[in-house]
XYZ file of C-alpha atoms in Angstrom:
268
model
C 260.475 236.437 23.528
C 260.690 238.739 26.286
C 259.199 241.227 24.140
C 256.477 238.678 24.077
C 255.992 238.110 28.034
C 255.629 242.042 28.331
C 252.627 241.099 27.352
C 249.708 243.206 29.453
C 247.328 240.820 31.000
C 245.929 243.430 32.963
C 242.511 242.641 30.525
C 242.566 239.433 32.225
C 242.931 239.795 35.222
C 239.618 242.491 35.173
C 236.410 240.346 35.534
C 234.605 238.702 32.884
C 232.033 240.878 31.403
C 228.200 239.348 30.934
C 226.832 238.572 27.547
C 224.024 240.791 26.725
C 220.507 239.586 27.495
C 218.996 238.749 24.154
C 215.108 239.755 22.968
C 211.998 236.994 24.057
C 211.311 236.958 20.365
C 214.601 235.950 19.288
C 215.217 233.460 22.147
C 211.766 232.547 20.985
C 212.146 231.669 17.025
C 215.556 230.258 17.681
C 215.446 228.126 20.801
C 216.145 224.575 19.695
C 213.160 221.738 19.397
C 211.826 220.562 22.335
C 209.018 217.989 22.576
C 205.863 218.647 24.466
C 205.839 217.290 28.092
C 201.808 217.017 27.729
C 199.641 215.665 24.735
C 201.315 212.687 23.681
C 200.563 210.317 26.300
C 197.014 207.767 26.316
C 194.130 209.840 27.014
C 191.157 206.942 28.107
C 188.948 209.685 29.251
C 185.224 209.090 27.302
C 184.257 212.428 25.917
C 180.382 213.589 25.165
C 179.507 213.174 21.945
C 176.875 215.818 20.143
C 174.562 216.213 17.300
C 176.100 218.963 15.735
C 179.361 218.274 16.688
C 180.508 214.892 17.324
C 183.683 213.857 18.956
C 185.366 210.798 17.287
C 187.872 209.085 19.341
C 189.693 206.084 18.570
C 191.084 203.387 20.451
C 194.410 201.646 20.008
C 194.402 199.287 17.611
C 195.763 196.576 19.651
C 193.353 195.565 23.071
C 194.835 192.996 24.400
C 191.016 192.437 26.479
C 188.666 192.328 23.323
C 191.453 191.378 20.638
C 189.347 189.289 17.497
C 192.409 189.163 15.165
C 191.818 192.625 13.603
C 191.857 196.354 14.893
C 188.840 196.344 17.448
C 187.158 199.971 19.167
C 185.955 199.899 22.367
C 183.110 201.954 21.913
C 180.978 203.012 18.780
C 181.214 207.098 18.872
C 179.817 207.472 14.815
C 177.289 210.063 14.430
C 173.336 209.103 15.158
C 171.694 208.597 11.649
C 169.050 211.590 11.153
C 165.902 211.098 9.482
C 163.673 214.322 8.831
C 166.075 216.111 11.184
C 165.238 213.682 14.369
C 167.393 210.926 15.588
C 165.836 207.566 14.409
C 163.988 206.890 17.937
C 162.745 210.493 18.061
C 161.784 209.610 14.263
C 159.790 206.524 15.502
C 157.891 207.715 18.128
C 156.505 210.511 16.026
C 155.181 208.356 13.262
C 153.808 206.099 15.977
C 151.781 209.044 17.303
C 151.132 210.651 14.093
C 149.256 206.735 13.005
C 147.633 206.372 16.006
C 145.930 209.655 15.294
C 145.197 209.296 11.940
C 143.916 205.648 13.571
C 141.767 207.154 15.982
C 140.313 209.882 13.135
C 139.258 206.690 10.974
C 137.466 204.798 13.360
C 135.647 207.679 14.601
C 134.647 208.761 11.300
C 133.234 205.563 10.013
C 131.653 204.784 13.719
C 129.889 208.697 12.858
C 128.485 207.575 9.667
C 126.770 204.438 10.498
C 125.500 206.298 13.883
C 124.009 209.153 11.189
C 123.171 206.470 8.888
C 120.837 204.577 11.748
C 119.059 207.765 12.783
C 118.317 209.277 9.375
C 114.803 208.158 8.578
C 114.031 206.337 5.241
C 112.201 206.878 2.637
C 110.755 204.802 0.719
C 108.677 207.179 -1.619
C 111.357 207.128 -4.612
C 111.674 203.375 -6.057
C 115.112 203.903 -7.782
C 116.547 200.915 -9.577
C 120.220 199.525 -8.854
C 122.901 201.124 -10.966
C 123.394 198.169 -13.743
C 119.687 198.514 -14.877
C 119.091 200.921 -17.485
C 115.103 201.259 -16.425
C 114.286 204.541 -15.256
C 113.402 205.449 -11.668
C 109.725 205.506 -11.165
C 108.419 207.573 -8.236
C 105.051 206.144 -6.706
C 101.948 207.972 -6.319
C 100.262 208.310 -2.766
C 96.308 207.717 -3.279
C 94.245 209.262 -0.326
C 91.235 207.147 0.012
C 88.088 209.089 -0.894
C 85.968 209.740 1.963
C 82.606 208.215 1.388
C 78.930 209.359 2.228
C 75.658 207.786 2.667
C 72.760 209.963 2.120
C 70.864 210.382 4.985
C 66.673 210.275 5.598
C 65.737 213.056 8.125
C 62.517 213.487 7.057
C 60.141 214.924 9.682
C 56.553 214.272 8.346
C 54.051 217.461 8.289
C 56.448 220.352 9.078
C 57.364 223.588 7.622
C 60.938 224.603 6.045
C 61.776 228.038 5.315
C 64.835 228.344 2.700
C 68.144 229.444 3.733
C 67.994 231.648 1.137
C 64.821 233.714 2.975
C 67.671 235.046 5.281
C 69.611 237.404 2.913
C 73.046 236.591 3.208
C 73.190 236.137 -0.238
C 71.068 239.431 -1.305
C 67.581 241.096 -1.216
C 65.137 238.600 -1.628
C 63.111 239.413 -4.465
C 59.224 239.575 -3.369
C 58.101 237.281 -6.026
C 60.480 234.580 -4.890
C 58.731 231.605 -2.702
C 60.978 230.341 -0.904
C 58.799 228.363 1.962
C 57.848 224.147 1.924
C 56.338 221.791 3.618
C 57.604 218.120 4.004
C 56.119 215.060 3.604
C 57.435 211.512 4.242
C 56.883 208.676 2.231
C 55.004 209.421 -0.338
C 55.105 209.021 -4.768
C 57.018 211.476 -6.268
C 54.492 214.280 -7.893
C 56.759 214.691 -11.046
C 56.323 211.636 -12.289
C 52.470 212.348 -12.302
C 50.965 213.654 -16.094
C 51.996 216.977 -17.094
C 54.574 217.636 -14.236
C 58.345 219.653 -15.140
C 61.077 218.593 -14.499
C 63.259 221.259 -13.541
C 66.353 219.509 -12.617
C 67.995 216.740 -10.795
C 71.063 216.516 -8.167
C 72.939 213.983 -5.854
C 72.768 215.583 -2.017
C 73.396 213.615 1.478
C 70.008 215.385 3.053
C 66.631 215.848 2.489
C 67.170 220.014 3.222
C 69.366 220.100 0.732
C 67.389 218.883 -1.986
C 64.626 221.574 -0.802
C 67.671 224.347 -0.965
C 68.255 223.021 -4.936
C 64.429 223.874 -5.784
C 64.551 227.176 -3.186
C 67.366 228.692 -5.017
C 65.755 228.158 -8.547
C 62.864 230.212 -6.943
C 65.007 233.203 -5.340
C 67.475 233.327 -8.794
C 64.925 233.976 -10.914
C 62.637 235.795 -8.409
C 59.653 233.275 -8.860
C 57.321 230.145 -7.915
C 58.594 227.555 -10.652
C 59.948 225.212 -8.251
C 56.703 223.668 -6.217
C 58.227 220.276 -5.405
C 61.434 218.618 -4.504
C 61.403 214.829 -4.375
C 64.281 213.269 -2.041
C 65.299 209.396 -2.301
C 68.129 208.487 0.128
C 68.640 205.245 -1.578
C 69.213 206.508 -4.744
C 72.227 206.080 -6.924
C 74.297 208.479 -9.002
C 73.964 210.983 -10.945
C 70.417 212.039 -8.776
C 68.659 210.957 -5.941
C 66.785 214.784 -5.858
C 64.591 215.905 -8.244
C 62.835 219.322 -8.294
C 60.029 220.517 -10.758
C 56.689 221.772 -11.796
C 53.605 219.882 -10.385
C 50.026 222.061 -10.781
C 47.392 221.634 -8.332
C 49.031 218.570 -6.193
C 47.539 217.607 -2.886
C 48.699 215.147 -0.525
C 45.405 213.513 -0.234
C 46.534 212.554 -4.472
C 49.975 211.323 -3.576
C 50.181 207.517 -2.527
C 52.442 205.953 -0.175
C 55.681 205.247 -1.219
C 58.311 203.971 1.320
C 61.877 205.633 1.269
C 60.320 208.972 -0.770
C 60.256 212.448 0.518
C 59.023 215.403 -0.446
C 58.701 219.001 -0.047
C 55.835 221.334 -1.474
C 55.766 224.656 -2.312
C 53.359 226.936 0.049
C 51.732 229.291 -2.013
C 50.811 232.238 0.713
């Protein structure tokens, strides 16, 4: 034993050396488990919620303020329904717009018609049946009304009438052609005297143009066939003007005859 107490405690009596400092990573990945001082307690604070991203947060199940016998929320945080990508009242108030437009469009149209309708004159020309009859569409005829003459007596008694055609505007005048009268008012007709022509006959509103019928016989065929022209205002269709061969007539020969005209040929 007293081998035993010669025992050196000079080792103890040295001071205690330090343990060596060990690595952050180490103390790190083998530290024991400590729970987090922050997180776990009730957060009441009422977060935004988005479109995109929503933020869903639930109450406890139990609130003793609003309790209804099964788990209540205090506030409804789902997601806004989407329609068309809009939110339902952004949804809405576009379709209200978009019908009040469309509205507006119809109205105006239909008010445009009848406005067009009322100022488009109508015409009445093309009788067209309605669409069950099977008669076809019959388009009237617009009559002018003839204009109507009456002959008219301008007979000035005893005076001369030279023919239009004596002027030339038609040609020479041939130098055979007599083409000068005289008139006489109210008197027989010489052609219906023995042995008088008759050339022709014509319907004319004038006394000078019955002359001009028996003139222009004379200057066409470059003669003196035509000596008399016998005008009667009143007469009907086809002739009231007659013009013709009468030899040797005077007007001393001629009786009176009311509403007759006529026109001799001078010979000189």
């Amino acid at each position: 034993m007293s081998s035993q107490a010669s025992i050196d405690f000079s080792s103890m009596d040295a001071p205690q050396r330090e343990p060596q400092r060990l690595s952050a990573l180490y103390q790190y990945h083998n530290a024991p488990e400590v729970a987090p001082a922050h997180g776990l307690e009730y957060d009441d604070t009422v977060y935004p919620s988005s479109d995109k991203y929503p933020v869903i947060r639930e109450a406890p199940s139990y609130d003793p303020s609003n309790y209804k016998g099964k788990h209540s929320f205090q506030t409804d945080n789902r997601p806004p329904r989407i329609i068309f990508g809009m939110k339902v009242r952004t949804f809405l108030v576009v379709a209200l717009v978009v019908t009040l437009i469309t509205v507006g469009a119809a109205v105006g149209g239909a008010v445009g018609g009848k406005s067009m309708r009322e100022n488009v004159p109508v015409f009445t020309g093309l009788n067209a049946t309605s669409p069950a009859s099977t008669a076809t569409p019959t388009i009237s005829v617009f009559s002018a009304p003839t204009p109507t003459y009456t002959p008219l007596s301008t007979c000035q008694n005893h005076t001369s009438y030279s023919s239009l055609y004596a002027l030339g505007s038609l040609g020479s005048v041939p130098a055979t052609a007599r083409l000068n009268y005289t008139l006489y008012c109210n008197l027989t007709n010489p052609l219906t005297q023995p042995g008088a022509i008759k050339i022709a006959q014509a319907y004319t509103y004038s006394f000078s143009d019955c002359v001009e019928v028996c003139a222009g016989y004379n200057f066409w065929n470059a003669g003196s066939n035509c000596t008399v022209a016998a005008y009667q205002p009143t007469g009907r269709r086809p002739g009231n003007c007659w013009v013709g061969f009468a030899d040797a007539v005077s007007v001393g020969s001629l009786a009176a005859d009311p509403g007759m005209d006529v026109a001799l040929l001078n010979m000189l």
